[in-house]
Structure formats: structure tokens, C-alpha cells
Amino acid sequence: MAGERLVLIEDDLDLAASLGRALRRQGYVVSHVAMGRDGLAAIADAPPDLVLLDLNLPDMDGVEVCRELRSMESVQDLPVIMLTARAEERDRVKGLDTGADDYVVKPFSLRELSSRINAQLRRRRLDRRVPGNSYRDTRLEVRRDEMEVLLDERSVRLTVRELELLWFLIVNRPRVMSREAILERVWGLSTDIETRTVDVHIRALRKKLGPECIETLIGAGYRFRGYS
């Protein structure tokens, strides 16, 4: 949507200049900073609609920038797309597990990046139209609007991505959700990243909420069972 604000945190000035010009031609308002600390300050001062974050920055690692962003309550739902030359799976998984919403490997085409930006912004607009809800059974309570999860009346700390995944499974119960469907709805992607990322987050949820909370149906996907 024209006029949406993007913050680009990128120390390659040539890339930042060309990328900024291209995105502005598409109607985005783009602010550029070259340092992670400056990016955090700019975002805290005026939260944008999306962040493009280089993984390799001079002053701090992009993963650490993302981690600090996710600890800032005012921007916890802010979409973050990492830009990096690292193509190894472990780097992609690390970035996504830290809280990034997408991961684009350099060199990339403007068309690819634009598609991913549009997907994240579209998902955020849809999420904002859905009122906060809650779920409760005999052991588990989820207050989505307060981002609070209780198990046996004790608070459970989930990452933003873990909470989004849990809520997606809850609202779609008792249906079985495929890994591809989870990637598309929770990450805003189709099959652009390995479905192993979904498995990693499911394991984390089971560790925190109990192994019986989410059921695996081999070859089909996952289903939320909760506690009767």
C-alpha cells in the first residue's frame, strides 16, 4: 500500500541507495541507516511498517538487532526481513528463530524482495483487523491480545513467533494444518524456507507447554489438542 514506511538498515551504501530509489518509486517511504544502533533508535522514535535488516553490520550483528527489536513492546509485531549473503540453512534458521519474518539471500531481484515485502505488509494489515481473543481449557490459557500464556496458572514465556504459531493452530482446531499452510500464514511465506523451521518451533512449544498439547499427523502436519 502506497505511503507505508520502511526502515532499511544496511551498511552497503551503494546497495542502500539503489534499493531505496527502487522502493520509493513503488510508493514506499524509505528511511536508511547504516548502523544497527541507529536503526534501533530510529525505530523506537518513529515505528515504521516494516524493517529491512542487513545481517552483517559494522557495530552489531543483525541477529542481535532483531533480538532487541523483539524485546521492545511497542514494535513486537513489526515485520522484519533480513538481507544477507549467508545462504547456509543454519544462518536462515538462526535469523528466523530470533524473530525475523523472512530471510532474503543476496543477490536478490527487486521483484522477489517486493513480493516478500508485500506479503509481510498484507499479513500485518489482516492481523490488525482481527480483534484480540483468548483460549482456555483445564490447564492452558492464551490471551492473544495481551500476549500472555499460562499453563497451570503459571506464566509461560513464548517468543512472538511461537505465540503466532500456537494461536494459528488454536483457531484452526480441530483441523490438521500442513507445514506449508503454517509457513504461509505464520511466516507470510509459502515454501521459501525449509519446513524444518516449523518443526523447530513446534518442538519449542511442546517443550514449554507439554508434548501432548500439539499432535503430529505424519505426512499431514500438526493439530492443536490442548487439554480437556
PDB file of C-alpha atoms in Angstrom:
ATOM      1  CA  MET A   1       0.000   0.000   0.000  1.00  0.00           C
ATOM      2  CA  ALA A   2       1.445   3.344  -1.036  1.00  0.00           C
ATOM      3  CA  GLY A   3       2.843   5.503   1.744  1.00  0.00           C
ATOM      4  CA  GLU A   4       3.805   2.652   4.069  1.00  0.00           C
ATOM      5  CA  ARG A   5       7.073   3.350   5.875  1.00  0.00           C
ATOM      6  CA  LEU A   6      10.130   1.127   5.636  1.00  0.00           C
ATOM      7  CA  VAL A   7      13.387   1.377   7.566  1.00  0.00           C
ATOM      8  CA  LEU A   8      16.412  -0.028   5.724  1.00  0.00           C
ATOM      9  CA  ILE A   9      19.368  -0.931   7.974  1.00  0.00           C
ATOM     10  CA  GLU A  10      22.212  -1.587   5.536  1.00  0.00           C
ATOM     11  CA  ASP A  11      25.887  -0.582   5.621  1.00  0.00           C
ATOM     12  CA  ASP A  12      26.454  -1.101   1.868  1.00  0.00           C
ATOM     13  CA  LEU A  13      25.746   2.457   0.778  1.00  0.00           C
ATOM     14  CA  ASP A  14      25.533   1.680  -2.940  1.00  0.00           C
ATOM     15  CA  LEU A  15      23.010  -1.106  -2.351  1.00  0.00           C
ATOM     16  CA  ALA A  16      21.050   1.038   0.089  1.00  0.00           C
ATOM     17  CA  ALA A  17      20.868   3.925  -2.385  1.00  0.00           C
ATOM     18  CA  SER A  18      19.697   1.813  -5.315  1.00  0.00           C
ATOM     19  CA  LEU A  19      17.263  -0.161  -3.189  1.00  0.00           C
ATOM     20  CA  GLY A  20      15.871   2.993  -1.619  1.00  0.00           C
ATOM     21  CA  ARG A  21      15.270   4.590  -5.012  1.00  0.00           C
ATOM     22  CA  ALA A  22      13.527   1.478  -6.349  1.00  0.00           C
ATOM     23  CA  LEU A  23      11.245   1.145  -3.317  1.00  0.00           C
ATOM     24  CA  ARG A  24      10.371   4.845  -3.340  1.00  0.00           C
ATOM     25  CA  ARG A  25       9.296   4.507  -6.974  1.00  0.00           C
ATOM     26  CA  GLN A  26       6.838   1.866  -5.745  1.00  0.00           C
ATOM     27  CA  GLY A  27       5.318   4.361  -3.329  1.00  0.00           C
ATOM     28  CA  TYR A  28       7.062   3.421  -0.074  1.00  0.00           C
ATOM     29  CA  VAL A  29       8.558   5.973   2.284  1.00  0.00           C
ATOM     30  CA  VAL A  30      12.083   4.666   2.935  1.00  0.00           C
ATOM     31  CA  SER A  31      14.470   5.734   5.704  1.00  0.00           C
ATOM     32  CA  HIS A  32      18.051   4.442   5.636  1.00  0.00           C
ATOM     33  CA  VAL A  33      20.583   3.989   8.431  1.00  0.00           C
ATOM     34  CA  ALA A  34      23.921   2.191   8.207  1.00  0.00           C
ATOM     35  CA  MET A  35      24.332   1.083  11.838  1.00  0.00           C
ATOM     36  CA  GLY A  36      22.312  -1.280  13.995  1.00  0.00           C
ATOM     37  CA  ARG A  37      22.176   1.069  16.984  1.00  0.00           C
ATOM     38  CA  ASP A  38      20.999   3.931  14.795  1.00  0.00           C
ATOM     39  CA  GLY A  39      18.329   1.653  13.346  1.00  0.00           C
ATOM     40  CA  LEU A  40      17.032   0.700  16.789  1.00  0.00           C
ATOM     41  CA  ALA A  41      16.892   4.350  17.794  1.00  0.00           C
ATOM     42  CA  ALA A  42      15.069   5.356  14.600  1.00  0.00           C
ATOM     43  CA  ILE A  43      12.518   2.565  15.020  1.00  0.00           C
ATOM     44  CA  ALA A  44      11.906   3.393  18.681  1.00  0.00           C
ATOM     45  CA  ASP A  45      11.440   7.068  17.813  1.00  0.00           C
ATOM     46  CA  ALA A  46       9.045   6.504  14.885  1.00  0.00           C
ATOM     47  CA  PRO A  47       7.965   2.867  14.375  1.00  0.00           C
ATOM     48  CA  PRO A  48       7.723   2.031  10.656  1.00  0.00           C
ATOM     49  CA  ASP A  49       5.522  -0.554   8.932  1.00  0.00           C
ATOM     50  CA  LEU A  50       8.432  -2.895   8.083  1.00  0.00           C
ATOM     51  CA  VAL A  51      12.191  -3.230   8.579  1.00  0.00           C
ATOM     52  CA  LEU A  52      14.755  -4.445   6.039  1.00  0.00           C
ATOM     53  CA  LEU A  53      17.718  -5.575   8.123  1.00  0.00           C
ATOM     54  CA  ASP A  54      21.203  -6.480   6.912  1.00  0.00           C
ATOM     55  CA  LEU A  55      22.681  -9.396   8.854  1.00  0.00           C
ATOM     56  CA  ASN A  56      26.284  -8.112   8.754  1.00  0.00           C
ATOM     57  CA  LEU A  57      26.513  -4.640  10.246  1.00  0.00           C
ATOM     58  CA  PRO A  58      29.632  -2.781  11.440  1.00  0.00           C
ATOM     59  CA  ASP A  59      28.549  -2.163  15.007  1.00  0.00           C
ATOM     60  CA  MET A  60      26.388  -5.179  15.871  1.00  0.00           C
ATOM     61  CA  ASP A  61      25.089  -8.367  14.306  1.00  0.00           C
ATOM     62  CA  GLY A  62      21.706  -8.177  12.594  1.00  0.00           C
ATOM     63  CA  VAL A  63      20.523 -11.096  14.716  1.00  0.00           C
ATOM     64  CA  GLU A  64      21.185  -9.039  17.832  1.00  0.00           C
ATOM     65  CA  VAL A  65      19.348  -6.071  16.315  1.00  0.00           C
ATOM     66  CA  CYS A  66      16.355  -8.320  15.672  1.00  0.00           C
ATOM     67  CA  ARG A  67      16.522  -9.735  19.178  1.00  0.00           C
ATOM     68  CA  GLU A  68      16.465  -6.236  20.666  1.00  0.00           C
ATOM     69  CA  LEU A  69      13.560  -5.256  18.432  1.00  0.00           C
ATOM     70  CA  ARG A  70      11.524  -8.225  19.668  1.00  0.00           C
ATOM     71  CA  SER A  71      12.164  -7.125  23.257  1.00  0.00           C
ATOM     72  CA  MET A  72      10.633  -3.682  22.546  1.00  0.00           C
ATOM     73  CA  GLU A  73       6.947  -3.940  23.448  1.00  0.00           C
ATOM     74  CA  SER A  74       5.852  -1.147  21.103  1.00  0.00           C
ATOM     75  CA  VAL A  75       7.149  -2.926  17.967  1.00  0.00           C
ATOM     76  CA  GLN A  76       6.826  -6.612  18.754  1.00  0.00           C
ATOM     77  CA  ASP A  77       4.574  -7.166  15.733  1.00  0.00           C
ATOM     78  CA  LEU A  78       6.837  -5.193  13.363  1.00  0.00           C
ATOM     79  CA  PRO A  79       7.700  -7.292  10.261  1.00  0.00           C
ATOM     80  CA  VAL A  80      11.446  -7.805   9.811  1.00  0.00           C
ATOM     81  CA  ILE A  81      13.030  -9.077   6.597  1.00  0.00           C
ATOM     82  CA  MET A  82      16.713  -9.980   6.880  1.00  0.00           C
ATOM     83  CA  LEU A  83      19.048  -9.270   3.960  1.00  0.00           C
ATOM     84  CA  THR A  84      22.211 -11.333   3.902  1.00  0.00           C
ATOM     85  CA  ALA A  85      24.872 -13.008   1.800  1.00  0.00           C
ATOM     86  CA  ARG A  86      24.802 -16.059   4.093  1.00  0.00           C
ATOM     87  CA  ALA A  87      22.935 -18.839   2.340  1.00  0.00           C
ATOM     88  CA  GLU A  88      23.525 -21.685   4.816  1.00  0.00           C
ATOM     89  CA  GLU A  89      20.448 -23.239   6.395  1.00  0.00           C
ATOM     90  CA  ARG A  90      21.750 -22.751   9.928  1.00  0.00           C
ATOM     91  CA  ASP A  91      22.003 -18.992   9.353  1.00  0.00           C
ATOM     92  CA  ARG A  92      18.461 -18.795   7.988  1.00  0.00           C
ATOM     93  CA  VAL A  93      17.078 -20.809  10.885  1.00  0.00           C
ATOM     94  CA  LYS A  94      19.012 -18.690  13.403  1.00  0.00           C
ATOM     95  CA  GLY A  95      17.609 -15.476  11.943  1.00  0.00           C
ATOM     96  CA  LEU A  96      14.049 -16.770  11.845  1.00  0.00           C
ATOM     97  CA  ASP A  97      14.255 -18.223  15.339  1.00  0.00           C
ATOM     98  CA  THR A  98      15.404 -14.831  16.628  1.00  0.00           C
ATOM     99  CA  GLY A  99      12.183 -13.334  15.341  1.00  0.00           C
ATOM    100  CA  ALA A 100      12.765 -12.327  11.721  1.00  0.00           C
ATOM    101  CA  ASP A 101       9.728 -12.817   9.498  1.00  0.00           C
ATOM    102  CA  ASP A 102      11.605 -13.537   6.298  1.00  0.00           C
ATOM    103  CA  TYR A 103      15.141 -14.032   5.012  1.00  0.00           C
ATOM    104  CA  VAL A 104      16.374 -12.884   1.581  1.00  0.00           C
ATOM    105  CA  VAL A 105      19.776 -14.011   0.303  1.00  0.00           C
ATOM    106  CA  LYS A 106      21.920 -11.567  -1.679  1.00  0.00           C
ATOM    107  CA  PRO A 107      21.990 -11.058  -4.579  1.00  0.00           C
ATOM    108  CA  PHE A 108      18.230 -10.847  -4.915  1.00  0.00           C
ATOM    109  CA  SER A 109      15.948  -9.320  -7.521  1.00  0.00           C
ATOM    110  CA  LEU A 110      13.814  -6.295  -6.753  1.00  0.00           C
ATOM    111  CA  ARG A 111      10.793  -8.295  -7.875  1.00  0.00           C
ATOM    112  CA  GLU A 112      11.497 -11.004  -5.286  1.00  0.00           C
ATOM    113  CA  LEU A 113      12.065  -8.519  -2.480  1.00  0.00           C
ATOM    114  CA  SER A 114       8.957  -6.529  -3.407  1.00  0.00           C
ATOM    115  CA  SER A 115       6.874  -9.698  -3.309  1.00  0.00           C
ATOM    116  CA  ARG A 116       8.137 -10.545   0.151  1.00  0.00           C
ATOM    117  CA  ILE A 117       7.589  -7.004   1.417  1.00  0.00           C
ATOM    118  CA  ASN A 118       4.038  -7.042   0.088  1.00  0.00           C
ATOM    119  CA  ALA A 119       3.355 -10.420   1.727  1.00  0.00           C
ATOM    120  CA  GLN A 120       4.515  -9.214   5.136  1.00  0.00           C
ATOM    121  CA  LEU A 121       2.622  -5.918   4.956  1.00  0.00           C
ATOM    122  CA  ARG A 122      -0.526  -7.684   3.760  1.00  0.00           C
ATOM    123  CA  ARG A 123      -0.316 -10.148   6.660  1.00  0.00           C
ATOM    124  CA  ARG A 124       0.138  -7.298   9.134  1.00  0.00           C
ATOM    125  CA  ARG A 125      -2.862  -5.403   7.766  1.00  0.00           C
ATOM    126  CA  LEU A 126      -5.033  -8.513   8.055  1.00  0.00           C
ATOM    127  CA  ASP A 127      -3.828  -9.235  11.602  1.00  0.00           C
ATOM    128  CA  ARG A 128      -4.764  -5.726  12.685  1.00  0.00           C
ATOM    129  CA  ARG A 129      -8.348  -6.254  11.516  1.00  0.00           C
ATOM    130  CA  VAL A 130      -8.773  -9.310  13.763  1.00  0.00           C
ATOM    131  CA  PRO A 131      -9.789  -8.442  17.353  1.00  0.00           C
ATOM    132  CA  GLY A 132      -7.841  -9.958  20.181  1.00  0.00           C
ATOM    133  CA  ASN A 133      -9.190 -13.237  21.520  1.00  0.00           C
ATOM    134  CA  SER A 134      -8.474 -15.752  24.229  1.00  0.00           C
ATOM    135  CA  TYR A 135      -8.476 -19.514  24.690  1.00  0.00           C
ATOM    136  CA  ARG A 136      -8.818 -21.525  27.868  1.00  0.00           C
ATOM    137  CA  ASP A 137      -9.041 -25.185  28.795  1.00  0.00           C
ATOM    138  CA  THR A 138      -8.365 -27.127  32.007  1.00  0.00           C
ATOM    139  CA  ARG A 139      -4.642 -26.338  32.008  1.00  0.00           C
ATOM    140  CA  LEU A 140      -3.818 -23.818  29.282  1.00  0.00           C
ATOM    141  CA  GLU A 141      -4.876 -20.191  28.902  1.00  0.00           C
ATOM    142  CA  VAL A 142      -3.858 -17.958  25.994  1.00  0.00           C
ATOM    143  CA  ARG A 143      -4.624 -14.240  25.936  1.00  0.00           C
ATOM    144  CA  ARG A 144      -3.587 -13.245  22.468  1.00  0.00           C
ATOM    145  CA  ASP A 145      -4.211  -9.519  22.770  1.00  0.00           C
ATOM    146  CA  GLU A 146      -2.106  -9.346  25.960  1.00  0.00           C
ATOM    147  CA  MET A 147       0.467 -11.803  24.507  1.00  0.00           C
ATOM    148  CA  GLU A 148       0.168 -13.861  27.674  1.00  0.00           C
ATOM    149  CA  VAL A 149       0.229 -17.648  28.043  1.00  0.00           C
ATOM    150  CA  LEU A 150      -0.465 -19.526  31.271  1.00  0.00           C
ATOM    151  CA  LEU A 151      -0.008 -23.240  31.908  1.00  0.00           C
ATOM    152  CA  ASP A 152      -1.450 -24.479  35.205  1.00  0.00           C
ATOM    153  CA  GLU A 153      -1.811 -20.784  36.146  1.00  0.00           C
ATOM    154  CA  ARG A 154       1.924 -20.188  35.719  1.00  0.00           C
ATOM    155  CA  SER A 155       3.206 -17.780  33.091  1.00  0.00           C
ATOM    156  CA  VAL A 156       4.985 -19.333  30.097  1.00  0.00           C
ATOM    157  CA  ARG A 157       7.372 -17.165  28.112  1.00  0.00           C
ATOM    158  CA  LEU A 158       6.895 -17.590  24.355  1.00  0.00           C
ATOM    159  CA  THR A 159       8.590 -15.759  21.526  1.00  0.00           C
ATOM    160  CA  VAL A 160       6.374 -13.688  19.223  1.00  0.00           C
ATOM    161  CA  ARG A 161       6.700 -16.334  16.521  1.00  0.00           C
ATOM    162  CA  GLU A 162       5.870 -19.183  18.922  1.00  0.00           C
ATOM    163  CA  LEU A 163       2.751 -17.332  20.077  1.00  0.00           C
ATOM    164  CA  GLU A 164       1.661 -16.696  16.481  1.00  0.00           C
ATOM    165  CA  LEU A 165       2.141 -20.367  15.634  1.00  0.00           C
ATOM    166  CA  LEU A 166       0.264 -21.528  18.728  1.00  0.00           C
ATOM    167  CA  TRP A 167      -2.641 -19.176  18.040  1.00  0.00           C
ATOM    168  CA  PHE A 168      -2.835 -20.264  14.398  1.00  0.00           C
ATOM    169  CA  LEU A 169      -3.188 -23.885  15.490  1.00  0.00           C
ATOM    170  CA  ILE A 170      -5.727 -22.970  18.185  1.00  0.00           C
ATOM    171  CA  VAL A 171      -8.071 -21.023  15.907  1.00  0.00           C
ATOM    172  CA  ASN A 172      -7.939 -23.773  13.271  1.00  0.00           C
ATOM    173  CA  ARG A 173      -8.619 -26.662  15.655  1.00  0.00           C
ATOM    174  CA  PRO A 174      -9.552 -29.469  15.145  1.00  0.00           C
ATOM    175  CA  ARG A 175      -8.211 -29.233  11.600  1.00  0.00           C
ATOM    176  CA  VAL A 176      -4.757 -30.542  10.747  1.00  0.00           C
ATOM    177  CA  MET A 177      -2.546 -27.756   9.407  1.00  0.00           C
ATOM    178  CA  SER A 178       0.210 -28.609   6.953  1.00  0.00           C
ATOM    179  CA  ARG A 179       3.702 -27.184   7.303  1.00  0.00           C
ATOM    180  CA  GLU A 180       3.161 -25.260   4.075  1.00  0.00           C
ATOM    181  CA  ALA A 181      -0.042 -23.668   5.412  1.00  0.00           C
ATOM    182  CA  ILE A 182       1.752 -22.732   8.633  1.00  0.00           C
ATOM    183  CA  LEU A 183       4.628 -21.144   6.716  1.00  0.00           C
ATOM    184  CA  GLU A 184       2.232 -19.133   4.591  1.00  0.00           C
ATOM    185  CA  ARG A 185       0.098 -17.829   7.461  1.00  0.00           C
ATOM    186  CA  VAL A 186       2.564 -17.504  10.328  1.00  0.00           C
ATOM    187  CA  TRP A 187       5.673 -16.512   8.377  1.00  0.00           C
ATOM    188  CA  GLY A 188       3.925 -14.921   5.406  1.00  0.00           C
ATOM    189  CA  LEU A 189       5.704 -17.344   3.061  1.00  0.00           C
ATOM    190  CA  SER A 190       4.839 -20.381   1.003  1.00  0.00           C
ATOM    191  CA  THR A 191       7.810 -22.726   0.605  1.00  0.00           C
ATOM    192  CA  ASP A 192      10.554 -20.100   0.550  1.00  0.00           C
ATOM    193  CA  ILE A 193      12.161 -21.508   3.679  1.00  0.00           C
ATOM    194  CA  GLU A 194      12.577 -25.076   4.834  1.00  0.00           C
ATOM    195  CA  THR A 195       9.604 -26.615   6.574  1.00  0.00           C
ATOM    196  CA  ARG A 196      12.149 -27.719   9.179  1.00  0.00           C
ATOM    197  CA  THR A 197      11.724 -24.235  10.674  1.00  0.00           C
ATOM    198  CA  VAL A 198       8.131 -25.144  11.552  1.00  0.00           C
ATOM    199  CA  ASP A 199       9.306 -28.348  13.214  1.00  0.00           C
ATOM    200  CA  VAL A 200      11.840 -26.395  15.309  1.00  0.00           C
ATOM    201  CA  HIS A 201       9.116 -24.071  16.604  1.00  0.00           C
ATOM    202  CA  ILE A 202       6.710 -26.950  17.284  1.00  0.00           C
ATOM    203  CA  ARG A 203       9.392 -28.663  19.378  1.00  0.00           C
ATOM    204  CA  ALA A 204       9.897 -25.437  21.331  1.00  0.00           C
ATOM    205  CA  LEU A 205       6.158 -25.171  22.026  1.00  0.00           C
ATOM    206  CA  ARG A 206       5.951 -28.781  23.172  1.00  0.00           C
ATOM    207  CA  LYS A 207       8.893 -28.263  25.489  1.00  0.00           C
ATOM    208  CA  LYS A 208       7.156 -25.280  27.106  1.00  0.00           C
ATOM    209  CA  LEU A 209       3.533 -26.454  27.030  1.00  0.00           C
ATOM    210  CA  GLY A 210       3.818 -30.242  27.175  1.00  0.00           C
ATOM    211  CA  PRO A 211       4.298 -32.836  24.402  1.00  0.00           C
ATOM    212  CA  GLU A 212       0.610 -33.781  24.259  1.00  0.00           C
ATOM    213  CA  CYS A 213      -0.565 -30.231  23.539  1.00  0.00           C
ATOM    214  CA  ILE A 214       0.160 -30.441  19.787  1.00  0.00           C
ATOM    215  CA  GLU A 215      -0.360 -33.618  17.792  1.00  0.00           C
ATOM    216  CA  THR A 216       1.716 -34.677  14.787  1.00  0.00           C
ATOM    217  CA  LEU A 217      -0.027 -36.460  11.931  1.00  0.00           C
ATOM    218  CA  ILE A 218       2.739 -37.974   9.838  1.00  0.00           C
ATOM    219  CA  GLY A 219       2.636 -36.779   6.265  1.00  0.00           C
ATOM    220  CA  ALA A 220      -0.126 -34.263   7.007  1.00  0.00           C
ATOM    221  CA  GLY A 221       1.005 -31.713   9.574  1.00  0.00           C
ATOM    222  CA  TYR A 222       0.065 -30.593  13.081  1.00  0.00           C
ATOM    223  CA  ARG A 223      -3.134 -30.276  15.101  1.00  0.00           C
ATOM    224  CA  PHE A 224      -3.761 -28.470  18.374  1.00  0.00           C
ATOM    225  CA  ARG A 225      -5.201 -30.757  21.032  1.00  0.00           C
ATOM    226  CA  GLY A 226      -4.840 -28.734  24.226  1.00  0.00           C
ATOM    227  CA  TYR A 227      -6.136 -30.194  27.478  1.00  0.00           C
ATOM    228  CA  SER A 228      -9.697 -31.360  28.043  1.00  0.00           C
TER     229      SER A 228
END
